[in-house]
Backbone as JSON, one array per atom type, in Angstrom:
{
  "sequence": "XXXXXXXXXXXXXXXXXXXXXXXXXXXXXXXXXXXXXXXXXXXXXXXXXXXXXXXXXXXXXXXXXXXXXXXXXXXXXXXXXXXXXXXXXXXXXXXXXXXXXXXXXXXXXXXXXXXXXXXXXXXXXXXXXXXXXXXXXXXXXXXXXXXXXXXXXXXXXXXXXXXXXXXXXXXXXXXXXXXXXXXXXXXXXXXXXXXXXXXXXXXXXXXXXXXXXXXXXXXXXXXXXXXXXXXXXXXXXXXXXXXXXXXXXXXXXXXXXXXX",
  "N": [[-34.33, 43.63, -54.4], [-35.04, 45.85, -52.97], [-36.75, 47.2, -50.12], [-40.14, 46.9, -48.78], [-41.11, 49.39, -48.0], [-39.69, 52.65, -47.27], [-37.16, 52.64, -44.75], [-37.21, 54.3, -41.81], [-36.27, 54.46, -39.18], [-33.34, 54.67, -37.16], [-31.88, 52.86, -35.47], [-29.47, 51.59, -35.17], [-27.17, 53.08, -35.42], [-23.7, 53.55, -35.6], [-23.11, 50.94, -34.96], [-21.68, 47.7, -35.64], [-22.31, 45.07, -37.79], [-22.15, 41.61, -38.43], [-23.07, 39.42, -40.88], [-23.93, 36.26, -41.95], [-24.12, 34.25, -44.97], [-25.33, 36.13, -46.81], [-26.08, 37.07, -49.36], [-28.4, 36.58, -50.65], [-31.97, 36.04, -50.37], [-33.21, 35.74, -47.02], [-30.89, 36.45, -45.62], [-29.72, 38.46, -47.24], [-31.78, 40.4, -47.18], [-31.67, 40.99, -44.48], [-29.07, 42.06, -44.15], [-29.38, 44.36, -45.69], [-31.46, 45.7, -44.28], [-30.3, 46.13, -41.71], [-28.2, 47.81, -42.41], [-29.65, 49.96, -43.44], [-30.68, 50.9, -41.09], [-28.53, 52.1, -40.0], [-26.25, 50.66, -39.33], [-22.87, 49.51, -39.9], [-22.25, 47.01, -42.13], [-20.98, 43.8, -42.46], [-20.68, 41.28, -44.78], [-20.99, 37.82, -45.88], [-20.58, 35.05, -48.13], [-20.44, 31.93, -49.89], [-19.41, 32.26, -52.49], [-17.24, 34.44, -54.08], [-17.89, 36.25, -56.14], [-20.66, 36.61, -55.84], [-20.69, 37.92, -53.38], [-19.24, 40.26, -54.01], [-20.91, 41.42, -55.97], [-23.23, 41.88, -54.47], [-22.34, 43.61, -52.44], [-21.6, 45.81, -54.05], [-24.1, 46.52, -55.11], [-25.56, 47.27, -52.81], [-23.96, 49.3, -51.73], [-24.21, 51.15, -53.75], [-26.55, 52.29, -53.18], [-26.06, 53.88, -51.1], [-25.5, 52.59, -48.71], [-23.58, 51.32, -45.98], [-21.61, 48.81, -46.51], [-19.59, 45.91, -46.61], [-17.6, 43.02, -47.51], [-16.67, 39.48, -47.76], [-15.69, 36.36, -49.3], [-16.67, 33.32, -47.76], [-16.62, 30.09, -46.47], [-18.48, 28.76, -44.09], [-18.04, 26.39, -42.85], [-15.35, 26.02, -42.67], [-12.64, 26.33, -40.53], [-10.45, 28.0, -40.85], [-11.43, 29.86, -42.72], [-13.59, 30.95, -41.3], [-12.22, 32.24, -39.25], [-10.74, 34.1, -40.75], [-12.85, 35.6, -41.78], [-13.99, 36.88, -39.5], [-11.76, 38.34, -38.67], [-11.4, 40.0, -40.9], [-13.74, 41.54, -40.84], [-13.4, 42.9, -38.41], [-11.04, 44.27, -38.92], [-11.89, 45.95, -40.97], [-14.03, 47.45, -39.84], [-13.53, 47.86, -37.14], [-14.54, 46.39, -35.0], [-17.09, 44.19, -33.58], [-20.5, 44.33, -33.1], [-22.84, 42.99, -33.52], [-23.89, 39.77, -34.37], [-25.23, 37.86, -36.88], [-26.21, 34.75, -37.46], [-26.76, 33.01, -40.14], [-26.22, 31.14, -42.1], [-26.86, 28.04, -43.72], [-27.46, 24.63, -44.71], [-29.08, 22.21, -46.82], [-28.61, 19.38, -47.93], [-29.93, 17.1, -48.77], [-33.03, 15.26, -49.12], [-35.75, 13.45, -47.66], [-37.01, 10.49, -45.91], [-36.23, 10.34, -42.4], [-35.26, 7.88, -41.47], [-33.96, 6.89, -43.66], [-31.91, 8.6, -44.25], [-28.75, 9.33, -45.53], [-25.47, 8.86, -44.03], [-23.53, 10.82, -44.82], [-25.07, 13.01, -45.56], [-26.33, 13.63, -43.14], [-24.04, 14.31, -41.64], [-23.13, 16.63, -43.01], [-25.27, 18.44, -42.69], [-25.35, 18.7, -39.87], [-22.78, 19.67, -39.44], [-22.64, 22.19, -40.73], [-25.04, 23.57, -40.04], [-25.23, 23.49, -37.28], [-22.74, 22.9, -35.81], [-20.89, 24.72, -37.09], [-22.18, 27.09, -36.54], [-21.94, 27.33, -33.74], [-19.13, 27.43, -33.52], [-18.54, 29.74, -34.96], [-19.62, 31.67, -33.3], [-17.86, 31.34, -31.14], [-15.54, 32.3, -32.34], [-16.18, 34.98, -32.85], [-16.81, 35.96, -30.37], [-14.83, 37.16, -28.5], [-14.65, 39.74, -29.55], [-17.29, 40.66, -29.5], [-17.69, 40.8, -26.75], [-16.37, 43.08, -26.06], [-18.01, 45.16, -26.68], [-20.55, 47.26, -25.63], [-23.93, 46.26, -25.22], [-23.95, 44.19, -27.06], [-25.0, 41.61, -29.4], [-26.41, 38.5, -30.48], [-27.94, 36.71, -33.1], [-29.59, 33.83, -34.13], [-30.7, 32.2, -37.09], [-33.34, 30.23, -37.37], [-36.03, 28.04, -38.01], [-39.52, 27.7, -38.65], [-40.13, 25.08, -38.99], [-38.62, 23.8, -37.13], [-40.12, 23.25, -34.89], [-41.83, 21.18, -35.46], [-40.68, 18.88, -37.08], [-40.88, 18.2, -40.5], [-41.37, 15.57, -42.9], [-40.22, 15.91, -46.25], [-37.93, 17.05, -45.14], [-36.93, 16.62, -42.63], [-34.48, 16.1, -41.28], [-32.97, 18.4, -41.77], [-34.72, 20.21, -40.48], [-34.55, 19.32, -37.84], [-31.96, 20.04, -37.22], [-32.4, 22.73, -37.07], [-34.05, 22.79, -34.87], [-32.17, 22.3, -32.91], [-30.92, 24.79, -32.81], [-32.69, 26.3, -31.32], [-32.28, 25.34, -28.75], [-29.56, 25.96, -28.53], [-29.68, 28.72, -28.52], [-30.98, 29.21, -26.02], [-29.06, 28.07, -24.27], [-26.65, 29.55, -24.77], [-27.58, 32.12, -24.23], [-27.99, 32.05, -21.47], [-25.38, 31.66, -20.59], [-24.0, 33.91, -21.62], [-25.44, 36.17, -20.96], [-24.83, 37.31, -18.32], [-22.44, 38.42, -19.04], [-23.0, 40.44, -20.7], [-23.91, 40.04, -23.3], [-26.55, 39.57, -25.47], [-28.6, 36.87, -26.65], [-30.56, 35.66, -29.18], [-33.17, 34.25, -31.3], [-34.59, 33.78, -34.52], [-37.41, 32.34, -36.03], [-38.28, 31.7, -39.05], [-41.24, 31.44, -41.11], [-42.63, 29.94, -44.05], [-40.9, 31.22, -46.59], [-40.67, 32.41, -49.79], [-37.8, 31.77, -51.27], [-34.65, 31.13, -52.92], [-33.54, 29.07, -51.45], [-35.74, 27.79, -50.3], [-37.09, 26.81, -52.44], [-38.08, 24.32, -53.26], [-40.32, 23.91, -51.75], [-42.21, 25.6, -52.71], [-42.41, 25.39, -55.43], [-44.36, 25.14, -57.4], [-47.43, 26.79, -58.33], [-49.53, 25.5, -57.04], [-48.33, 24.14, -54.89], [-47.31, 26.35, -53.5], [-49.71, 27.61, -52.79], [-50.77, 25.68, -51.09], [-48.92, 25.8, -48.98], [-49.34, 28.43, -48.13], [-51.91, 28.18, -47.1], [-51.47, 26.94, -44.69], [-50.92, 28.91, -42.91], [-52.12, 31.45, -40.64], [-52.53, 33.91, -41.71], [-52.86, 33.38, -44.33], [-51.04, 33.64, -46.42], [-47.75, 33.64, -47.92], [-44.52, 34.35, -46.45], [-42.25, 37.23, -46.5], [-38.84, 38.02, -47.23], [-38.08, 40.51, -46.17], [-39.71, 40.8, -43.96], [-38.72, 38.98, -42.14], [-36.23, 40.11, -41.8], [-36.91, 42.49, -40.54], [-37.73, 41.56, -38.05], [-35.33, 40.53, -37.08], [-33.81, 42.88, -37.01], [-35.15, 44.24, -34.98], [-34.55, 42.55, -32.76], [-31.78, 42.86, -32.47], [-31.57, 45.45, -31.78], [-31.62, 48.4, -29.58], [-34.25, 48.48, -28.67], [-34.87, 45.94, -27.93], [-33.52, 45.47, -25.61], [-33.99, 44.12, -23.21], [-34.5, 41.57, -23.89], [-33.67, 38.28, -24.19], [-32.52, 34.96, -24.96], [-34.72, 34.12, -26.35], [-36.97, 32.84, -28.89], [-38.23, 34.2, -31.69], [-40.99, 33.72, -33.5], [-41.76, 34.07, -36.84], [-44.03, 33.63, -38.77], [-46.52, 33.97, -39.85], [-48.47, 32.81, -38.33], [-48.26, 30.03, -38.23], [-48.2, 26.67, -36.82], [-46.34, 26.45, -33.85], [-45.05, 25.1, -31.56], [-43.09, 23.11, -29.42]],
  "CA": [[-33.54, 43.95, -53.21], [-35.65, 46.96, -52.25], [-37.72, 46.86, -49.09], [-41.5, 47.28, -49.14], [-41.26, 50.83, -47.77], [-38.45, 53.19, -46.72], [-36.92, 52.45, -43.31], [-36.9, 55.62, -41.28], [-35.61, 54.4, -37.88], [-31.88, 54.55, -37.22], [-31.56, 52.32, -34.15], [-28.18, 50.89, -35.15], [-26.09, 54.0, -35.72], [-22.44, 53.28, -34.92], [-22.95, 49.52, -34.71], [-21.1, 46.86, -36.69], [-23.02, 43.79, -37.85], [-21.62, 40.56, -39.28], [-24.2, 38.6, -41.31], [-23.48, 35.19, -42.84], [-25.02, 33.85, -46.06], [-26.08, 37.38, -46.93], [-26.18, 37.57, -50.73], [-29.72, 36.24, -51.21], [-33.0, 35.65, -49.41], [-33.32, 36.38, -45.71], [-29.61, 37.06, -45.27], [-29.59, 39.73, -47.98], [-32.74, 41.36, -46.63], [-31.18, 41.38, -43.16], [-27.94, 42.97, -44.34], [-29.94, 45.63, -46.17], [-32.22, 46.36, -43.21], [-29.39, 46.62, -40.66], [-27.49, 48.96, -42.97], [-30.61, 51.07, -43.5], [-30.86, 51.43, -39.73], [-27.33, 52.82, -39.6], [-25.11, 49.79, -39.03], [-21.9, 49.09, -40.91], [-22.56, 45.59, -42.24], [-20.01, 42.95, -43.16], [-21.42, 40.1, -45.23], [-20.22, 36.77, -46.52], [-21.23, 33.96, -48.82], [-19.38, 31.04, -50.35], [-18.87, 32.68, -53.77], [-16.74, 35.82, -54.03], [-18.63, 37.1, -57.08], [-21.94, 36.97, -55.23], [-20.41, 38.93, -52.36], [-18.85, 41.51, -54.68], [-22.1, 41.99, -56.62], [-24.15, 42.35, -53.43], [-21.73, 44.8, -51.83], [-21.71, 46.92, -55.0], [-25.5, 46.94, -55.21], [-25.98, 47.96, -51.58], [-23.21, 50.55, -51.61], [-24.72, 52.1, -54.74], [-27.72, 52.92, -52.56], [-25.6, 54.68, -49.97], [-25.41, 51.78, -47.5], [-22.2, 50.97, -45.62], [-21.53, 47.34, -46.56], [-18.4, 45.29, -47.18], [-17.73, 41.59, -47.31], [-15.69, 38.58, -48.35], [-16.15, 34.99, -49.43], [-16.39, 32.49, -46.58], [-17.33, 28.84, -46.24], [-18.52, 28.76, -42.63], [-17.58, 25.1, -42.36], [-13.89, 26.03, -42.59], [-12.13, 27.08, -39.38], [-9.57, 29.05, -41.37], [-12.23, 30.9, -43.34], [-14.33, 31.65, -40.23], [-11.27, 33.15, -38.59], [-10.45, 35.2, -41.68], [-14.06, 36.42, -41.87], [-14.08, 37.72, -38.32], [-10.63, 39.28, -38.71], [-11.65, 40.99, -41.96], [-14.77, 42.45, -40.35], [-12.82, 43.76, -37.37], [-10.07, 45.16, -39.57], [-12.61, 46.95, -41.76], [-14.93, 48.32, -39.09], [-13.04, 48.13, -35.8], [-15.13, 45.55, -33.96], [-18.36, 43.55, -33.92], [-21.57, 44.49, -32.12], [-23.99, 42.14, -33.87], [-23.64, 38.6, -35.21], [-26.43, 37.16, -37.37], [-25.78, 33.46, -37.98], [-27.84, 32.67, -41.07], [-25.8, 30.12, -43.05], [-27.43, 26.71, -43.51], [-27.53, 23.77, -45.91], [-29.99, 21.06, -46.81], [-28.11, 18.66, -49.1], [-30.72, 15.93, -49.14], [-34.4, 15.21, -48.6], [-36.29, 12.1, -47.59], [-37.31, 10.04, -44.55], [-35.11, 10.29, -41.47], [-34.74, 6.52, -41.37], [-33.17, 6.59, -44.86], [-30.96, 9.68, -44.52], [-27.37, 8.82, -45.56], [-24.56, 9.47, -43.05], [-22.85, 12.02, -45.3], [-26.04, 14.1, -45.5], [-26.44, 13.98, -41.72], [-22.81, 14.99, -41.24], [-23.05, 17.99, -43.59], [-26.28, 19.27, -42.04], [-24.92, 19.01, -38.5], [-21.54, 20.42, -39.48], [-22.86, 23.59, -41.13], [-26.19, 24.21, -39.4], [-25.07, 23.55, -35.81], [-21.33, 23.03, -35.38], [-20.3, 25.96, -37.58], [-22.82, 28.21, -35.82], [-21.29, 27.43, -32.42], [-17.73, 27.82, -33.67], [-18.49, 31.14, -35.37], [-19.82, 32.45, -32.07], [-16.6, 31.31, -30.4], [-14.58, 33.15, -33.04], [-16.57, 36.4, -32.74], [-17.13, 36.35, -28.99], [-13.92, 38.14, -27.89], [-14.96, 41.08, -30.06], [-18.61, 41.03, -28.98], [-17.58, 41.11, -25.32], [-15.8, 44.43, -25.9], [-18.97, 46.16, -27.14], [-21.79, 47.33, -24.84], [-25.16, 45.99, -25.95], [-23.72, 43.23, -28.15], [-26.15, 40.74, -29.62], [-26.31, 37.41, -31.44], [-29.22, 36.15, -33.55], [-29.56, 32.65, -34.99], [-31.87, 32.05, -37.95], [-33.83, 28.86, -37.31], [-37.13, 27.8, -38.94], [-40.74, 27.22, -37.98], [-40.11, 23.61, -39.06], [-37.92, 23.3, -35.94], [-41.09, 22.86, -33.87], [-42.51, 19.95, -35.87], [-39.9, 18.57, -38.29], [-41.7, 17.48, -41.48], [-40.79, 14.89, -44.05], [-38.96, 15.21, -46.41], [-36.79, 17.87, -44.71], [-36.89, 16.48, -41.18], [-33.12, 16.21, -40.75], [-32.69, 19.84, -41.77], [-35.54, 20.85, -39.45], [-34.01, 18.95, -36.53], [-30.8, 20.92, -36.99], [-32.95, 24.03, -36.67], [-34.5, 22.61, -33.49], [-30.99, 22.45, -32.07], [-30.62, 26.21, -32.63], [-33.52, 26.81, -30.23], [-31.55, 25.01, -27.52], [-28.32, 26.73, -28.53], [-30.06, 30.08, -28.11], [-31.19, 29.21, -24.57], [-27.82, 27.8, -23.56], [-25.73, 30.68, -24.88], [-28.15, 33.29, -23.54], [-27.72, 31.89, -20.04], [-23.94, 31.84, -20.38], [-23.46, 35.2, -22.03], [-26.2, 37.27, -20.37], [-24.07, 38.01, -17.29], [-21.28, 39.07, -19.65], [-23.48, 41.58, -21.46], [-24.25, 39.71, -24.68], [-27.86, 38.95, -25.63], [-28.67, 35.84, -27.69], [-31.94, 35.34, -29.55], [-33.36, 33.42, -32.47], [-35.78, 34.01, -35.34], [-37.88, 31.14, -36.71], [-39.12, 32.1, -40.18], [-42.16, 30.52, -41.75], [-42.3, 29.64, -45.44], [-40.56, 32.43, -47.33], [-40.2, 32.0, -51.12], [-36.43, 32.13, -51.63], [-33.98, 30.04, -53.63], [-33.31, 27.98, -50.51], [-36.98, 27.08, -50.02], [-37.78, 26.68, -53.73], [-38.77, 23.04, -53.4], [-41.6, 23.97, -51.02], [-43.15, 26.51, -53.39], [-41.98, 25.38, -56.83], [-45.52, 25.28, -58.28], [-48.48, 27.6, -57.7], [-50.34, 24.64, -56.17], [-47.57, 23.95, -53.65], [-47.27, 27.64, -52.79], [-51.03, 27.83, -52.21], [-50.89, 24.76, -49.95], [-48.12, 26.35, -47.87], [-50.02, 29.63, -47.63], [-53.08, 27.76, -46.33], [-51.07, 26.51, -43.34], [-50.75, 30.1, -42.08], [-53.34, 32.16, -40.25], [-52.67, 35.07, -42.59], [-53.17, 32.84, -45.66], [-50.06, 34.08, -47.42], [-46.36, 33.33, -47.62], [-43.78, 35.47, -45.88], [-41.28, 37.94, -47.32], [-37.56, 38.15, -46.55], [-38.02, 41.77, -45.42], [-40.42, 40.64, -42.68], [-37.76, 38.32, -41.25], [-35.18, 41.1, -41.52], [-37.44, 43.45, -39.56], [-37.69, 40.91, -36.74], [-33.92, 40.47, -36.66], [-33.41, 44.24, -36.66], [-35.68, 44.51, -33.63], [-33.86, 41.77, -31.73], [-30.42, 43.35, -32.25], [-31.64, 46.89, -31.49], [-31.85, 48.75, -28.17], [-35.64, 48.22, -28.32], [-34.93, 44.58, -27.36], [-32.43, 45.41, -24.62], [-34.33, 43.21, -22.12], [-34.93, 40.32, -24.53], [-32.61, 37.33, -24.48], [-32.92, 33.57, -24.82], [-36.05, 33.92, -26.94], [-37.14, 32.57, -30.31], [-39.34, 34.97, -32.25], [-41.53, 33.02, -34.67], [-42.29, 35.01, -37.82], [-44.52, 32.59, -39.69], [-47.9, 34.18, -40.25], [-49.4, 32.06, -37.48], [-48.13, 28.58, -38.33], [-48.03, 25.97, -35.55], [-44.95, 26.66, -33.41], [-44.77, 24.66, -30.2], [-42.43, 21.82, -29.36]],
  "C": [[-34.19, 45.04, -52.38], [-36.66, 46.47, -51.23], [-39.1, 47.35, -49.51], [-41.73, 48.78, -48.99], [-39.97, 51.34, -47.15], [-38.36, 52.96, -45.21], [-36.45, 53.77, -42.74], [-36.15, 55.57, -39.94], [-34.12, 54.13, -38.06], [-31.37, 54.03, -35.88], [-30.14, 51.78, -34.04], [-27.01, 51.77, -35.55], [-24.84, 53.64, -34.91], [-22.18, 51.82, -34.62], [-22.33, 48.82, -35.92], [-21.79, 45.5, -36.64], [-22.31, 42.85, -38.83], [-22.75, 39.59, -39.59], [-23.7, 37.54, -42.28], [-24.57, 34.84, -43.86], [-25.95, 35.01, -46.44], [-26.14, 37.93, -48.34], [-27.51, 37.22, -51.39], [-30.68, 36.0, -50.05], [-33.01, 36.45, -48.12], [-32.02, 37.06, -45.31], [-29.39, 38.39, -45.96], [-30.54, 40.78, -47.42], [-32.29, 41.87, -45.27], [-30.02, 42.36, -43.27], [-28.43, 44.35, -44.76], [-30.63, 46.39, -45.05], [-31.29, 46.92, -42.13], [-28.61, 47.83, -41.14], [-28.4, 50.17, -43.07], [-30.83, 51.7, -42.13], [-29.58, 52.02, -39.17], [-26.12, 51.97, -39.29], [-24.15, 49.73, -40.21], [-21.99, 47.57, -40.95], [-21.5, 44.87, -43.04], [-20.7, 41.64, -43.5], [-20.47, 39.04, -45.76], [-21.16, 35.82, -47.23], [-20.12, 33.09, -49.38], [-18.69, 31.54, -51.62], [-18.49, 34.17, -53.74], [-17.53, 36.74, -54.97], [-19.97, 37.52, -56.51], [-21.76, 38.04, -54.17], [-20.11, 40.27, -53.01], [-20.07, 42.2, -55.31], [-23.06, 42.58, -55.58], [-23.62, 43.61, -52.77], [-21.88, 46.0, -52.76], [-23.14, 47.44, -55.08], [-25.95, 47.72, -53.98], [-25.24, 49.28, -51.41], [-23.7, 51.59, -52.61], [-25.95, 52.83, -54.22], [-27.35, 53.67, -51.28], [-25.48, 53.92, -48.66], [-23.96, 51.37, -47.26], [-22.09, 49.46, -45.46], [-20.2, 46.93, -47.18], [-18.54, 43.79, -46.96], [-16.62, 40.8, -47.96], [-16.32, 37.2, -48.5], [-15.78, 34.21, -48.17], [-17.25, 31.24, -46.62], [-17.33, 28.63, -44.73], [-18.12, 27.42, -42.03], [-16.07, 25.01, -42.2], [-13.42, 26.9, -41.44], [-11.27, 28.25, -39.85], [-10.39, 30.19, -41.97], [-13.1, 31.64, -42.33], [-13.43, 32.67, -39.55], [-10.97, 34.35, -39.48], [-11.64, 36.14, -41.81], [-14.15, 37.39, -40.7], [-12.97, 38.77, -38.33], [-10.85, 40.36, -39.75], [-12.69, 42.01, -41.52], [-14.18, 43.43, -39.34], [-11.82, 44.74, -37.96], [-10.78, 46.27, -40.33], [-13.35, 47.95, -40.89], [-14.58, 48.51, -37.61], [-13.62, 47.28, -34.69], [-16.37, 44.86, -34.49], [-19.34, 43.76, -32.77], [-22.66, 43.44, -32.28], [-23.5, 40.98, -34.73], [-24.96, 37.97, -35.58], [-25.96, 35.9, -38.08], [-26.91, 32.89, -38.84], [-27.49, 31.5, -41.99], [-26.38, 28.75, -42.7], [-27.41, 25.94, -44.82], [-28.61, 22.73, -45.72], [-29.67, 20.21, -48.04], [-28.92, 17.46, -49.53], [-32.1, 15.98, -48.52], [-34.88, 13.77, -48.62], [-36.55, 11.71, -46.15], [-36.06, 10.02, -43.67], [-34.45, 8.91, -41.45], [-33.87, 6.13, -42.56], [-32.11, 7.63, -45.15], [-29.52, 9.16, -44.46], [-26.48, 9.55, -44.54], [-23.9, 10.75, -43.53], [-23.78, 13.23, -45.3], [-26.22, 14.57, -44.06], [-25.22, 14.78, -41.28], [-22.77, 16.43, -41.75], [-24.05, 18.92, -42.93], [-25.84, 19.67, -40.64], [-23.68, 19.9, -38.49], [-21.77, 21.9, -39.77], [-23.93, 24.25, -40.26], [-26.04, 24.35, -37.89], [-23.62, 23.83, -35.43], [-20.72, 24.36, -35.82], [-20.9, 27.18, -36.88], [-22.18, 28.42, -34.46], [-19.87, 27.97, -32.56], [-17.59, 29.26, -34.16], [-18.72, 32.06, -34.18], [-18.51, 32.49, -31.26], [-15.57, 32.25, -31.01], [-14.88, 34.63, -32.83], [-16.68, 36.88, -31.31], [-16.14, 37.33, -28.34], [-14.2, 39.57, -28.32], [-16.32, 41.56, -29.55], [-18.52, 41.47, -27.53], [-17.02, 42.51, -25.07], [-16.82, 45.53, -26.2], [-20.21, 46.15, -26.26], [-23.01, 47.06, -25.72], [-25.0, 45.01, -27.09], [-24.82, 42.18, -28.2], [-25.85, 39.7, -30.68], [-27.72, 36.97, -31.82], [-28.94, 34.95, -34.45], [-30.83, 32.63, -35.84], [-32.23, 30.57, -37.98], [-34.93, 28.69, -38.36], [-38.34, 27.36, -38.14], [-40.81, 25.69, -38.03], [-39.37, 22.99, -37.88], [-38.89, 22.75, -34.91], [-41.81, 21.55, -34.19], [-41.88, 19.47, -37.17], [-40.67, 17.69, -39.29], [-40.85, 16.69, -42.48], [-41.14, 15.72, -45.3], [-37.74, 16.0, -45.93], [-36.58, 17.76, -43.21], [-35.49, 16.64, -40.61], [-32.68, 17.67, -40.7], [-33.44, 20.53, -40.63], [-35.02, 20.54, -38.06], [-32.76, 19.77, -36.21], [-31.25, 22.31, -36.57], [-33.54, 23.97, -35.26], [-33.33, 22.81, -32.53], [-30.64, 23.91, -31.82], [-31.49, 26.83, -31.54], [-32.83, 26.54, -28.89], [-30.25, 25.78, -27.41], [-28.59, 28.16, -28.07], [-30.23, 30.16, -26.6], [-29.87, 29.04, -23.81], [-26.85, 28.96, -23.59], [-26.25, 31.92, -24.17], [-27.86, 33.23, -22.05], [-26.25, 32.13, -19.72], [-23.49, 33.28, -20.57], [-24.22, 36.39, -21.47], [-25.43, 38.02, -19.29], [-22.85, 38.75, -17.82], [-21.69, 40.17, -20.62], [-23.83, 41.32, -22.91], [-25.61, 39.02, -24.71], [-27.83, 37.95, -26.79], [-30.13, 35.49, -27.94], [-31.98, 34.59, -30.87], [-34.61, 33.88, -33.21], [-36.13, 32.7, -36.05], [-38.81, 31.55, -37.84], [-40.11, 31.0, -40.58], [-41.7, 30.25, -43.17], [-42.13, 30.94, -46.21], [-40.03, 32.0, -48.7], [-38.81, 32.57, -51.43], [-35.84, 30.96, -52.4], [-33.82, 28.83, -52.72], [-34.57, 27.15, -50.29], [-37.76, 26.75, -51.29], [-38.59, 25.4, -53.84], [-40.15, 23.05, -52.74], [-42.65, 24.78, -51.76], [-42.91, 26.51, -54.9], [-43.12, 25.43, -57.82], [-46.55, 26.16, -57.57], [-49.33, 26.77, -56.73], [-49.64, 24.42, -54.83], [-47.54, 25.24, -52.82], [-48.61, 27.92, -52.11], [-51.25, 26.92, -51.01], [-50.13, 25.29, -48.74], [-48.81, 27.58, -47.27], [-51.21, 29.27, -46.75], [-52.73, 27.31, -44.92], [-50.87, 27.7, -42.4], [-52.1, 30.71, -41.73], [-53.6, 33.36, -41.15], [-52.95, 34.68, -44.04], [-52.29, 33.44, -46.76], [-48.67, 33.65, -46.98], [-45.65, 34.57, -47.1], [-42.85, 36.11, -46.89], [-39.96, 38.07, -46.55], [-37.48, 39.41, -45.69], [-38.72, 41.67, -44.06], [-39.54, 39.91, -41.66], [-36.67, 39.31, -40.84], [-35.64, 42.11, -40.48], [-37.41, 42.86, -38.16], [-36.27, 40.84, -36.2], [-33.44, 41.85, -36.24], [-33.93, 44.64, -35.29], [-34.84, 43.82, -32.57], [-32.45, 42.29, -31.46], [-30.4, 44.82, -31.85], [-31.81, 47.15, -30.0], [-33.3, 48.54, -27.73], [-35.81, 46.85, -27.68], [-33.88, 44.39, -26.28], [-32.71, 44.45, -23.47], [-34.85, 41.88, -22.65], [-33.71, 39.46, -24.8], [-33.1, 35.92, -24.24], [-34.23, 33.23, -25.48], [-35.96, 33.56, -28.42], [-38.4, 33.28, -30.78], [-39.79, 34.27, -33.53], [-42.2, 34.04, -35.59], [-42.83, 34.17, -38.98], [-45.97, 32.8, -40.13], [-48.9, 33.35, -39.48], [-49.35, 30.55, -37.67], [-47.9, 27.96, -36.95], [-46.57, 26.06, -35.11], [-44.77, 26.35, -31.93], [-44.11, 23.3, -30.26], [-43.33, 20.82, -28.66]]
}
């Protein structure tokens, strides 16, 4: 859980951040980084025990973190999540939409309807609806910001995860559309597209040393990424340092191909 080196900047003092799917991988690293920079961070995940364990671990290090269980595909649970965050910390300045699923792999032409439905429901629909739920609170806070977590695979969806990758392509468009709508209302909207980061979610891509080496070779830096590197990019985008940045997707992939 520890970062590579101590974080000394405190760009997010007094801010409240809501981070979904934040008990492992990139979401956990993001929650940790935002809290280290001074934010009060509210996290969620589907399993209450994972949330409780993560909150306890981060609070034991002096970070201001709370959270609750939430399945982002449930309207009732999304509403309860936002209400719990606001009740705990008084508002929301930052929303990091990180939750995603990939329930199946294989050729697009053979992808079952139920797999398509679940990917679209969680990776796109729930992301839009969570923004709708949080937006009244974001609009009350000067300098409010939204970040979607996409993927470098969004630019060139590969088999066998093409359906998942296409859902991440949609987030690039969602970022542009919402940024145009919400910019005049004072809310910035950006996106991060991580490269291959060894986490539980991406385990299939790096499950053997040979596969991991193949993935590393696709980067210009010849190595895989770390969750903390994605978290640093997200922290920049939600900070005052990015006050004139909106509608952008920041690719953090070690130089992998990233053009539509």
